[in-house]
Coordinates of C-alpha atoms in Angstrom, one line a residue:
Chain A
M1 CA 27.6 -79.8 77.2
I2 CA 24.6 -78.0 75.8
E3 CA 21.8 -77.1 78.1
L4 CA 18.6 -75.3 77.3
Q5 CA 16.6 -74.4 80.4
N6 CA 13.1 -73.3 80.0
V7 CA 13.8 -71.6 76.7
C8 CA 11.0 -69.7 75.0
R9 CA 11.1 -67.8 71.7
T10 CA 8.2 -65.6 70.6
F11 CA 8.0 -63.6 67.4
T12 CA 5.8 -60.6 66.8
V13 CA 3.9 -61.0 63.6
G14 CA 1.8 -58.0 62.9
D15 CA 0.2 -57.3 66.3
Q16 CA 0.2 -61.0 67.3
Q17 CA 2.6 -62.9 69.4
V18 CA 3.6 -66.2 67.9
A19 CA 5.5 -68.7 70.0
A20 CA 8.0 -70.6 68.0
L21 CA 9.6 -72.4 71.0
R22 CA 7.7 -73.0 74.3
D23 CA 9.4 -74.0 77.5
I24 CA 12.2 -76.1 76.0
D25 CA 14.3 -78.0 78.5
L26 CA 17.0 -80.0 76.7
S27 CA 20.6 -81.1 77.2
F28 CA 23.1 -82.7 75.0
G29 CA 26.4 -84.4 75.9
A30 CA 29.6 -84.2 73.9
G31 CA 29.7 -86.7 71.0
E32 CA 26.0 -87.2 70.8
Y33 CA 24.1 -87.8 67.6
I34 CA 20.8 -86.1 67.7
S35 CA 18.1 -85.7 65.0
I36 CA 15.4 -83.1 65.4
M37 CA 12.3 -83.9 63.4
G38 CA 8.9 -82.4 62.9
P39 CA 6.6 -80.8 60.3
S40 CA 7.1 -77.3 59.0
G41 CA 6.4 -74.7 61.6
S42 CA 7.1 -77.1 64.5
G43 CA 10.0 -74.8 65.6
K44 CA 12.9 -77.1 64.6
S45 CA 14.6 -74.3 62.5
T46 CA 14.2 -71.8 65.4
M47 CA 15.7 -74.5 67.7
L48 CA 18.7 -74.8 65.3
N49 CA 19.2 -71.0 65.1
M50 CA 19.0 -70.9 68.9
L51 CA 21.5 -73.7 69.3
G52 CA 23.8 -71.9 66.7
L53 CA 23.6 -68.6 68.6
L54 CA 22.1 -66.9 65.6
D55 CA 18.9 -66.3 67.6
R56 CA 18.4 -65.4 71.2
P57 CA 15.8 -66.9 73.6
S58 CA 13.0 -64.5 74.6
S59 CA 13.3 -66.1 78.0
G60 CA 15.2 -69.0 79.5
T61 CA 18.9 -69.8 79.7
Y62 CA 21.3 -71.4 77.3
L63 CA 24.5 -73.0 78.7
L64 CA 27.2 -74.0 76.3
D65 CA 30.3 -75.8 77.6
G66 CA 29.2 -74.8 81.1
G67 CA 29.1 -71.1 80.3
N68 CA 26.0 -69.0 80.0
V69 CA 25.8 -67.6 76.5
T70 CA 22.3 -66.2 76.8
D71 CA 23.3 -62.6 77.3
L72 CA 26.5 -62.3 75.3
N73 CA 26.9 -59.3 73.1
D74 CA 27.3 -59.4 69.3
E75 CA 31.1 -59.7 69.4
Q76 CA 31.1 -62.4 72.0
L77 CA 28.4 -64.4 70.2
A78 CA 30.4 -64.2 67.0
R79 CA 33.4 -65.5 68.8
V80 CA 31.6 -68.5 70.2
R81 CA 30.0 -69.3 66.8
R82 CA 33.4 -69.1 65.2
E83 CA 35.1 -71.3 67.7
K84 CA 32.5 -73.8 68.8
I85 CA 29.8 -74.1 66.2
G86 CA 29.7 -75.3 62.7
F87 CA 26.8 -74.9 60.3
V88 CA 25.8 -77.0 57.3
F89 CA 22.8 -75.9 55.2
Q90 CA 20.4 -77.5 52.8
S91 CA 21.3 -75.0 50.1
F92 CA 25.1 -75.3 50.8
H93 CA 25.5 -71.5 51.2
L94 CA 28.9 -71.3 49.4
V95 CA 30.1 -67.9 48.3
P96 CA 29.8 -68.2 44.5
R97 CA 32.7 -65.8 43.8
L98 CA 35.3 -67.7 45.9
T99 CA 37.0 -71.0 45.1
A100 CA 36.4 -74.1 47.1
T101 CA 39.6 -73.5 49.1
Q102 CA 38.7 -69.9 49.8
N103 CA 35.2 -70.9 50.9
V104 CA 36.7 -73.4 53.4
E105 CA 39.2 -70.7 54.5
L106 CA 36.4 -68.1 55.3
P107 CA 35.9 -68.9 59.0
M108 CA 39.7 -68.8 59.5
I109 CA 40.0 -65.5 57.6
L110 CA 37.3 -64.0 59.8
A111 CA 39.2 -65.4 62.9
G112 CA 42.4 -63.8 61.7
I113 CA 44.4 -66.9 61.2
P114 CA 47.6 -66.4 59.1
A115 CA 47.6 -67.6 55.5
G116 CA 50.3 -70.3 56.0
E117 CA 48.4 -72.1 58.8
R118 CA 45.1 -71.8 56.8
K119 CA 46.6 -73.5 53.7
A120 CA 47.9 -76.4 55.8
R121 CA 44.6 -77.0 57.5
V122 CA 42.5 -76.7 54.3
Q123 CA 44.8 -79.0 52.5
V124 CA 44.4 -81.8 55.1
L125 CA 40.6 -81.4 55.1
M126 CA 40.2 -81.3 51.3
Q127 CA 42.3 -84.4 51.0
S128 CA 40.3 -86.4 53.6
Y129 CA 36.9 -85.2 52.1
G130 CA 38.0 -86.3 48.6
L131 CA 38.2 -82.8 47.2
A132 CA 41.9 -82.6 46.6
D133 CA 41.4 -82.1 42.8
R134 CA 38.7 -79.5 43.3
V135 CA 40.6 -76.9 45.4
G136 CA 40.6 -74.1 42.7
H137 CA 37.1 -74.7 41.4
K138 CA 34.3 -72.3 41.9
P139 CA 31.1 -73.6 43.5
D140 CA 29.2 -73.6 40.1
Q141 CA 31.9 -76.0 38.8
L142 CA 31.2 -78.5 41.5
S143 CA 28.5 -81.2 41.7
G144 CA 25.9 -81.0 44.6
G145 CA 27.7 -83.6 46.6
Q146 CA 31.0 -81.8 46.2
R147 CA 29.5 -78.6 47.2
Q148 CA 28.1 -80.0 50.4
R149 CA 31.4 -81.6 51.2
V150 CA 33.1 -78.2 50.7
A151 CA 30.5 -76.8 53.1
I152 CA 31.2 -79.5 55.6
A153 CA 34.9 -78.8 55.3
R154 CA 34.1 -75.2 56.0
A155 CA 32.0 -76.1 59.0
T156 CA 34.6 -78.3 60.6
V157 CA 37.8 -76.3 59.7
M158 CA 37.7 -74.5 63.1
N159 CA 37.3 -77.8 65.0
P160 CA 33.9 -76.9 66.5
A161 CA 32.3 -78.8 69.4
V162 CA 28.9 -78.8 67.7
L163 CA 27.9 -79.3 64.1
L164 CA 24.4 -78.1 63.2
A165 CA 23.1 -79.5 60.0
D166 CA 19.8 -78.2 58.5
E167 CA 18.5 -80.7 56.0
P168 CA 22.0 -81.4 54.7
T169 CA 20.7 -83.9 52.1
G170 CA 17.6 -82.0 51.1
N171 CA 19.1 -80.7 47.8
L172 CA 20.9 -84.0 46.9
D173 CA 19.9 -87.2 45.2
Q174 CA 19.6 -90.2 47.5
A175 CA 23.0 -91.8 46.8
T176 CA 24.9 -88.5 47.2
G177 CA 22.8 -87.8 50.3
W178 CA 23.9 -91.0 51.9
E179 CA 27.5 -90.2 51.2
V180 CA 27.2 -86.8 52.8
L181 CA 25.4 -88.3 55.8
K182 CA 28.2 -90.9 56.2
L183 CA 30.8 -88.1 56.1
L184 CA 28.9 -86.2 58.8
E185 CA 28.5 -89.3 60.9
G186 CA 32.2 -90.0 60.6
L187 CA 32.8 -86.8 62.5
L188 CA 31.2 -88.3 65.6
E189 CA 34.3 -90.4 66.0
Q190 CA 36.2 -87.2 66.6
G191 CA 33.9 -86.4 69.5
I192 CA 31.8 -83.7 67.7
T193 CA 28.2 -83.3 68.7
L194 CA 26.0 -83.7 65.6
V195 CA 22.6 -82.1 65.5
L196 CA 20.6 -83.0 62.4
V197 CA 17.4 -81.2 61.5
T198 CA 15.3 -83.0 59.0
H199 CA 11.7 -83.9 58.2
D200 CA 12.8 -87.2 56.6
A201 CA 12.0 -89.9 59.0
E202 CA 14.4 -92.4 57.4
I203 CA 17.3 -90.1 57.9
G204 CA 16.2 -89.0 61.3
A205 CA 16.0 -92.7 62.4
R206 CA 19.8 -93.0 61.9
A207 CA 20.5 -90.8 65.0
R208 CA 20.8 -92.5 68.3
R209 CA 18.7 -89.8 69.9
R210 CA 15.6 -88.6 68.1
I211 CA 13.6 -85.5 69.1
H212 CA 10.2 -84.9 67.6
M213 CA 8.8 -81.4 67.8
L214 CA 5.3 -80.0 67.2
D215 CA 4.1 -76.4 67.8
G216 CA 7.2 -75.3 69.5
R217 CA 7.2 -78.1 72.0
I218 CA 9.2 -81.3 72.3
L219 CA 6.8 -84.1 71.5
S220 CA 9.1 -87.0 72.2
D221 CA 12.8 -87.4 73.0
E222 CA 13.8 -91.1 72.5
Q223 CA 17.2 -92.6 73.1
Q224 CA 17.8 -95.6 70.9
A225 CA 19.3 -98.4 72.9
K226 CA 22.5 -99.6 71.2
Chain B
M1 CA 41.0 -60.2 59.5
Y2 CA 44.2 -59.4 57.5
I3 CA 44.1 -56.6 55.0
R4 CA 45.3 -58.9 52.2
D5 CA 42.3 -61.3 52.9
L6 CA 40.0 -58.3 53.0
I7 CA 41.2 -57.2 49.6
T8 CA 41.0 -60.7 48.2
I9 CA 37.4 -61.1 49.3
T10 CA 36.2 -57.7 48.3
S11 CA 37.9 -57.7 44.9
S12 CA 36.3 -61.1 44.1
S13 CA 33.1 -59.3 43.5
F14 CA 34.7 -56.9 41.0
L15 CA 36.0 -59.9 39.1
T16 CA 32.5 -61.5 39.1
Y17 CA 30.6 -58.4 38.1
R18 CA 33.1 -56.9 35.8
M19 CA 30.9 -54.8 33.6
R20 CA 28.9 -53.3 36.4
S21 CA 32.0 -52.6 38.6
F22 CA 33.7 -51.0 35.6
L23 CA 30.8 -48.7 34.8
T24 CA 30.5 -47.7 38.5
G25 CA 34.2 -47.1 38.7
L26 CA 34.0 -45.1 35.4
G27 CA 31.5 -42.7 37.1
I28 CA 34.2 -41.8 39.7
A29 CA 36.9 -41.9 37.0
I30 CA 35.1 -39.3 34.9
G31 CA 34.7 -37.1 37.9
I32 CA 38.4 -37.4 38.9
A33 CA 39.5 -36.9 35.2
A34 CA 37.4 -33.7 35.0
V35 CA 38.9 -32.4 38.2
I36 CA 42.4 -33.2 37.1
L37 CA 41.9 -31.9 33.6
L38 CA 40.4 -28.6 34.7
T39 CA 42.9 -28.0 37.5
S40 CA 45.8 -28.9 35.2
I41 CA 44.7 -26.3 32.8
G42 CA 44.0 -23.8 35.6
E43 CA 47.4 -24.5 37.1
G44 CA 49.1 -24.4 33.7
L45 CA 47.6 -21.0 33.1
H46 CA 48.6 -19.9 36.6
Q47 CA 52.3 -20.8 35.9
F48 CA 52.1 -19.2 32.5
V49 CA 50.8 -15.9 33.7
L50 CA 53.2 -15.8 36.7
G51 CA 56.1 -16.7 34.3
E52 CA 55.2 -13.8 32.0
F53 CA 55.2 -11.4 35.0
S54 CA 58.3 -12.7 36.7
Q55 CA 60.5 -13.3 33.7
F56 CA 62.7 -10.4 34.8
G57 CA 63.2 -11.7 38.3
T58 CA 61.1 -11.5 41.3
N59 CA 63.2 -9.9 44.0
I60 CA 62.9 -6.4 42.5
I61 CA 61.2 -3.4 44.1
S62 CA 60.3 -0.4 42.0
V63 CA 60.1 3.2 43.2
Q64 CA 58.0 5.6 41.1
P65 CA 57.5 9.3 41.6
G66 CA 54.2 10.7 42.9
K67 CA 52.0 9.3 45.6
T68 CA 48.6 7.9 44.9
Q69 CA 46.4 9.4 47.5
T70 CA 43.4 11.7 48.1
Q71 CA 44.0 14.8 50.2
G72 CA 41.4 17.1 51.7
G73 CA 41.6 20.9 51.1
N74 CA 43.9 22.7 48.9
V75 CA 46.8 20.7 47.6
G76 CA 48.8 23.8 47.4
I77 CA 52.6 23.7 47.2
F78 CA 52.6 20.0 48.3
G79 CA 50.7 19.1 45.1
S80 CA 53.5 18.6 42.8
A81 CA 55.7 15.6 43.4
R82 CA 59.4 16.0 43.4
P83 CA 61.0 14.1 40.6
I84 CA 63.0 11.0 41.4
T85 CA 66.6 11.6 40.4
L86 CA 69.9 9.8 39.9
E87 CA 71.0 11.1 43.4
D88 CA 68.0 9.2 44.8
A89 CA 69.3 6.1 43.1
D90 CA 72.8 6.7 44.6
A91 CA 71.2 7.1 48.0
L92 CA 69.4 3.7 47.6
R93 CA 72.5 2.0 46.4
R94 CA 74.1 2.5 49.9
L95 CA 71.3 0.6 51.6
P96 CA 72.0 -2.9 53.1
Y97 CA 70.8 -6.0 51.2
V98 CA 70.6 -4.1 47.9
E99 CA 72.3 -5.7 45.0
Y100 CA 71.7 -3.4 42.1
V101 CA 70.0 -0.1 41.6
I102 CA 68.8 0.7 38.1
P103 CA 67.4 4.1 37.3
G104 CA 65.1 3.9 34.4
L105 CA 63.0 5.9 32.0
M106 CA 61.5 5.3 28.6
G107 CA 60.6 7.3 25.5
N108 CA 60.6 7.3 21.8
A109 CA 63.3 8.6 19.5
E110 CA 64.6 8.3 16.0
V111 CA 67.7 6.2 15.5
R112 CA 69.8 6.3 12.4
F113 CA 72.7 4.4 11.0
E114 CA 74.1 5.0 7.5
G115 CA 71.0 6.6 6.1
K116 CA 68.5 4.1 7.6
T117 CA 66.2 5.6 10.1
R118 CA 63.8 4.0 12.5
R119 CA 61.6 5.3 15.2
T120 CA 62.0 3.1 18.2
M121 CA 61.7 2.8 22.0
V122 CA 64.6 4.3 23.9
L123 CA 65.2 2.9 27.4
G124 CA 67.4 4.9 29.7
E125 CA 68.9 2.4 32.2
G126 CA 71.7 1.9 34.7
R127 CA 74.8 -0.1 33.9
D128 CA 73.7 -3.1 36.0
F129 CA 70.5 -3.4 34.0
G130 CA 71.5 -6.8 32.4
K131 CA 72.5 -8.2 35.8
A132 CA 69.4 -7.1 37.8
F133 CA 66.9 -8.3 35.2
T134 CA 67.4 -11.6 33.6
M135 CA 68.4 -10.1 30.3
K136 CA 71.6 -11.0 28.5
V137 CA 73.7 -9.5 25.8
Q138 CA 74.2 -11.7 22.7
G139 CA 77.4 -9.9 21.8
G140 CA 79.5 -7.2 23.4
S141 CA 78.5 -6.1 26.9
F142 CA 76.7 -3.4 28.9
W143 CA 78.5 -0.1 29.5
T144 CA 80.6 -0.2 32.6
D145 CA 80.9 3.4 33.6
A146 CA 80.8 3.6 37.4
D147 CA 79.1 6.9 37.5
D148 CA 75.5 6.9 36.1
E149 CA 75.6 10.7 35.7
Q150 CA 78.8 10.8 33.8
A151 CA 78.2 7.8 31.6
R152 CA 79.6 8.1 28.1
A153 CA 77.4 7.9 25.0
Q154 CA 77.2 4.2 24.6
A155 CA 74.3 2.1 23.6
V156 CA 73.1 -1.5 23.7
I157 CA 70.7 -2.3 20.9
G158 CA 67.8 -4.8 20.6
L159 CA 68.0 -7.7 18.1
K160 CA 65.5 -6.1 15.8
I161 CA 67.4 -2.8 15.6
R162 CA 70.5 -4.8 14.8
Q163 CA 68.7 -6.6 11.9
E164 CA 66.9 -3.6 10.6
L165 CA 69.6 -1.0 10.7
F166 CA 72.9 -2.9 10.5
G167 CA 72.0 -5.9 8.4
D168 CA 75.2 -7.8 7.8
T169 CA 77.5 -5.3 9.4
N170 CA 78.9 -6.0 12.8
P171 CA 77.3 -3.3 14.9
L172 CA 79.8 -3.5 17.8
G173 CA 82.0 -0.3 17.7
Q174 CA 79.8 1.4 15.2
Y175 CA 78.2 4.8 15.9
L176 CA 74.5 5.0 16.0
R177 CA 72.6 8.3 16.0
V178 CA 69.9 8.4 18.7
G179 CA 67.8 11.6 18.5
G180 CA 70.7 13.4 16.8
Q181 CA 73.4 12.3 19.2
R182 CA 76.2 9.8 18.5
Y183 CA 76.3 6.7 20.5
R184 CA 78.9 3.9 20.2
V185 CA 77.2 0.5 20.1
V186 CA 78.8 -1.7 22.8
G187 CA 76.3 -4.6 23.0
V188 CA 73.5 -6.4 21.3
M189 CA 70.7 -7.9 23.4
E190 CA 69.5 -11.5 23.1
A191 CA 66.0 -12.0 21.7
K192 CA 63.4 -11.3 24.4
G193 CA 60.2 -10.9 22.4
Q194 CA 57.0 -9.2 23.6
M195 CA 56.6 -8.3 27.2
L196 CA 53.2 -6.9 28.1
G197 CA 52.7 -5.6 24.6
M198 CA 56.2 -4.0 24.3
D199 CA 58.6 -5.4 21.8
M200 CA 61.8 -5.6 23.9
D201 CA 63.8 -6.4 20.7
D202 CA 62.8 -3.2 19.0
A203 CA 64.6 -1.0 21.6
V204 CA 67.8 0.9 22.2
F205 CA 69.3 1.0 25.8
I206 CA 71.3 4.0 26.7
P207 CA 72.6 5.4 30.1
A208 CA 69.7 7.0 32.1
A209 CA 71.4 10.4 32.5
R210 CA 71.7 10.7 28.7
A211 CA 68.2 9.5 28.2
M212 CA 66.9 12.2 30.6
E213 CA 68.6 14.8 28.5
L214 CA 67.6 13.3 25.2
L215 CA 63.9 12.9 26.2
N216 CA 64.0 16.2 28.0
R217 CA 62.7 14.9 31.3
P218 CA 63.4 16.4 34.7
G219 CA 63.6 13.0 36.4
L220 CA 63.5 9.3 36.2
M221 CA 60.3 7.3 35.6
E222 CA 61.4 4.7 38.1
I223 CA 64.2 3.2 40.1
N224 CA 64.3 -0.6 40.2
V225 CA 66.1 -2.0 43.2
S226 CA 67.1 -5.6 43.2
Y227 CA 67.9 -7.2 46.5
R228 CA 69.3 -10.4 48.0
A229 CA 66.9 -13.3 47.6
D230 CA 67.1 -14.3 51.3
V231 CA 65.6 -11.0 52.5
E232 CA 61.9 -10.3 52.8
A233 CA 60.5 -7.7 50.5
D234 CA 58.9 -5.9 53.5
V235 CA 62.3 -5.2 55.0
L236 CA 63.6 -3.6 51.9
I237 CA 60.4 -1.6 51.3
R238 CA 60.8 -0.1 54.8
L239 CA 64.5 0.7 54.3
I240 CA 63.8 2.3 50.9
K241 CA 60.8 4.3 52.2
N242 CA 62.8 5.6 55.2
R243 CA 65.8 6.6 53.1
L244 CA 63.7 8.4 50.5
I245 CA 61.6 10.3 53.0
E246 CA 64.9 11.4 54.5
V247 CA 66.1 12.7 51.2
H248 CA 62.7 14.1 50.0
G249 CA 61.4 15.3 53.3
R250 CA 58.0 13.6 52.7
E251 CA 56.5 10.5 51.0
D252 CA 56.0 11.7 47.4
F253 CA 56.8 8.4 45.8
T254 CA 55.2 5.0 45.4
I255 CA 56.9 1.7 46.1
I256 CA 55.8 -1.4 44.2
S257 CA 57.2 -4.8 45.2
Q258 CA 57.2 -7.4 42.4
E259 CA 56.9 -10.1 45.0
Q260 CA 53.8 -8.6 46.5
A261 CA 52.2 -7.9 43.2
L262 CA 52.9 -11.5 42.2
E263 CA 51.4 -12.8 45.5
V264 CA 48.2 -11.0 44.8
L265 CA 48.1 -12.2 41.2
S266 CA 48.9 -15.7 42.3
S267 CA 46.1 -15.8 44.9
V268 CA 43.7 -14.7 42.2
L269 CA 44.8 -17.4 39.9
D270 CA 44.6 -19.9 42.8
I271 CA 40.9 -19.1 43.2
L272 CA 40.5 -19.6 39.4
T273 CA 42.1 -23.0 39.6
F274 CA 40.0 -23.9 42.7
S275 CA 36.8 -22.8 41.0
V276 CA 37.3 -24.9 37.9
G277 CA 38.3 -27.8 40.1
A278 CA 35.1 -27.4 42.0
L279 CA 33.1 -27.5 38.8
G280 CA 34.7 -30.8 38.0
A281 CA 33.9 -32.0 41.5
I282 CA 30.2 -31.9 40.6
S283 CA 30.7 -34.9 38.3
L284 CA 32.4 -36.6 41.2
L285 CA 29.2 -36.3 43.2
V286 CA 27.4 -38.1 40.4
G287 CA 30.0 -40.8 40.6
A288 CA 29.4 -41.1 44.4
V289 CA 25.7 -41.7 43.7
G290 CA 26.7 -44.5 41.4
I291 CA 28.7 -46.2 44.1
L292 CA 25.9 -45.7 46.6
T293 CA 23.5 -47.4 44.1
I294 CA 25.7 -50.3 43.4
M295 CA 26.5 -51.0 47.0
T296 CA 22.9 -50.9 47.9
M297 CA 22.2 -53.5 45.3
A298 CA 25.1 -55.6 46.4
V299 CA 23.8 -55.7 50.0
T300 CA 20.4 -56.8 48.7
E301 CA 21.8 -59.4 46.4
R302 CA 24.2 -60.8 49.0
T303 CA 21.8 -60.8 52.0
A304 CA 22.1 -64.6 52.3
E305 CA 25.8 -64.4 52.1
I306 CA 25.9 -61.8 54.9
G307 CA 23.8 -64.2 57.0
L308 CA 26.3 -67.0 56.2
L309 CA 29.3 -64.8 57.2
R310 CA 27.5 -64.1 60.5
A311 CA 26.9 -67.8 61.0
L312 CA 30.6 -68.5 60.3
G313 CA 31.5 -66.1 63.1
A314 CA 31.8 -62.7 61.5
R315 CA 31.2 -59.8 63.8
A316 CA 28.7 -57.1 62.6
Q317 CA 31.7 -54.8 62.5
Q318 CA 33.5 -57.1 60.1
V319 CA 30.6 -57.1 57.7
L320 CA 30.6 -53.3 57.9
V321 CA 34.3 -53.3 57.1
L322 CA 33.9 -55.7 54.2
F323 CA 31.3 -53.5 52.4
L324 CA 33.1 -50.3 53.2
C325 CA 36.3 -51.7 51.9
E326 CA 34.5 -52.8 48.7
A327 CA 33.1 -49.3 48.1
M328 CA 36.5 -47.7 48.8
L329 CA 38.4 -50.1 46.6
L330 CA 35.9 -49.5 43.8
S331 CA 36.2 -45.8 44.0
A332 CA 40.0 -45.9 44.5
L333 CA 40.3 -48.0 41.3
G334 CA 38.0 -45.6 39.5
G335 CA 40.0 -42.7 40.9
G336 CA 43.2 -44.3 39.6
L337 CA 41.7 -44.7 36.1
G338 CA 40.4 -41.1 36.3
L339 CA 43.9 -39.9 37.1
L340 CA 45.3 -41.6 34.1
L341 CA 42.5 -40.3 31.9
G342 CA 42.8 -36.7 33.2
I343 CA 46.5 -36.5 32.9
G344 CA 46.4 -38.3 29.5
I345 CA 43.8 -35.9 28.1
A346 CA 45.6 -32.9 29.6
Q347 CA 48.9 -33.9 28.0
G348 CA 47.1 -34.8 24.7
L349 CA 45.5 -31.4 24.6
H350 CA 48.9 -29.8 25.2
L351 CA 50.3 -31.8 22.3
L352 CA 47.4 -30.7 20.0
V353 CA 47.3 -27.1 21.2
P354 CA 50.8 -26.2 22.4
A355 CA 49.7 -22.7 23.2
L356 CA 47.5 -24.1 26.0
P357 CA 49.7 -24.5 29.1
V358 CA 49.0 -27.6 31.2
H359 CA 50.5 -28.6 34.5
T360 CA 49.4 -31.3 36.9
P361 CA 51.0 -31.0 40.3
W362 CA 51.5 -34.3 42.2
M363 CA 49.8 -32.7 45.1
F364 CA 46.6 -32.4 43.0
A365 CA 46.9 -36.0 41.8
A366 CA 47.3 -37.3 45.4
L367 CA 44.5 -35.1 46.6
A368 CA 42.2 -36.3 43.9
E369 CA 42.9 -40.0 44.7
L370 CA 42.3 -39.3 48.4
T371 CA 39.0 -37.6 47.5
A372 CA 38.0 -40.6 45.4
V373 CA 38.7 -42.9 48.4
T374 CA 36.8 -40.6 50.8
I375 CA 33.9 -40.4 48.4
G376 CA 33.8 -44.3 48.3
L377 CA 33.9 -44.4 52.0
A378 CA 31.1 -41.9 52.4
A379 CA 29.0 -43.5 49.7
G380 CA 29.6 -46.9 51.3
V381 CA 28.6 -46.0 54.8
I382 CA 24.8 -46.3 54.4
P383 CA 24.8 -49.7 52.6
A384 CA 27.5 -51.1 54.8
M385 CA 25.6 -50.1 57.9
R386 CA 22.5 -51.7 56.5
A387 CA 24.5 -54.9 55.9
A388 CA 25.9 -54.9 59.4
K389 CA 22.5 -54.4 61.0
L390 CA 20.9 -57.3 59.2
D391 CA 19.5 -60.0 61.5
P392 CA 21.6 -63.1 60.9
V393 CA 18.6 -65.5 60.8
E394 CA 16.5 -63.5 58.4
A395 CA 19.6 -62.8 56.2
L396 CA 20.5 -66.5 56.1
H397 CA 17.1 -67.5 54.9
A398 CA 16.7 -64.7 52.3
E399 CA 16.6 -65.8 48.7

């Protein structure tokens, strides 16, 4: 479903070329649970941005759902992000001025989905994520766990094929972190591909497929026998 | 993206940063208020001045003897202009489109009634004077003699003459002495007040032929021709000119059209209104700088949010529209407030100083609001373009 072929990404820092990703060959199937681990600067964030079409490879090819998305223009990229990719961030990234409901609605507003349909979809999601009594609250009136659940609702409201989670439990205490993780893992049953970026080995070990990165290369790619 | 959603999202930032948005909007509001206030006063003055000049009606053309021109060589026998006479007035009366022809001249004479004497303005006029000019009699009527030359000794008196000379006596039917001749009073004018420095109430109106004799003048001072409102002044001017040249043999008269004089005056006053409006517009410019500042700050503060929107599938163009919309909405609200302020202050001034004429045309209000929105758009362009051009990855990780 996702295939990276010989992908490189180099940044120019000052007058030096820094390689963040070197010759990455990788493919994920639908419904896979993947964790990407590695120390800071290993390239795992760049990998996530690349997978999420926020960044473009300097060279190489990215195939998503069989289509080549390497050379799409801004508008086409935005469309693919909107329809196929969900993001969950460490710092939640909720818009502080909007209510929980409005935050969840954002991708649908950008996609031009009419208000009636949005309301129905948001209501279902808020209910199943245990946020039914928090719909009108602003982010600063929510606990960390609630905020991340709102963010997950927002990431899944467009029914994406891939969910990219960047340290989703990094700003949460352990108990809340596990809850959020369980919520994310529950999405696997719906056939979503979950990519979890973390430097926490314990969390990373929960994924069936674990990728370790170092210096922009894939160090190991282990599939846990089940 | 739906317009309603666009407004919901953009207005959420006003509700969050209330004070700051209010102050920025106030910058635009003060500018718009200044423009509205100044143009309201300018326009009020415009209408006041035009009203003063056109209170006797606008579709009137005046013919005066003599031609203003410079000639080379000896003026010779052509030098003296032929006087304009009652025959000329009759000739004009037969022209098409003409409604009334009023021969006129003016002078001073002593009027007397039962031992009381007063020196006053004597106006020699035609019988249609009251109809052609918007001047009405309060009691009685104008004389009706069909022939201006043979008009009987009848007079219409101004209100002040009535008060001063007649007191409680009903003046109608009484005999008034004007310069030694007996005139029967047939009408009393309504109060008209001052007109260009002349007190129209302190006047006696008598038939033109008799005034010429009384004031010992060879001709009229002017002939006023009133014409149908649906005819252009130019047409009438041409007709009158041709007819009088026919009668006089040459152009020794001057034709002044009220309409054309008013047009010139009006265009001068328009420039005045425009200039004071432009002065007010300078403060609008300051308001625009305020919007530019606040939007630049907003883009910096919300960099991470812009990154998020891009991650959620917003196109660069949508980010541009969001910020442009915010700038426009901010200045539109400021502009609305400015309209209320400007109109409110203008009306308040008018209440305090009733002599100060004030008028706010809807056109100006609409234009001012449109200007405010345009200014918002212009001021928002640079910050919005910056927002749209941000790299999603860098924006997302900005703190």
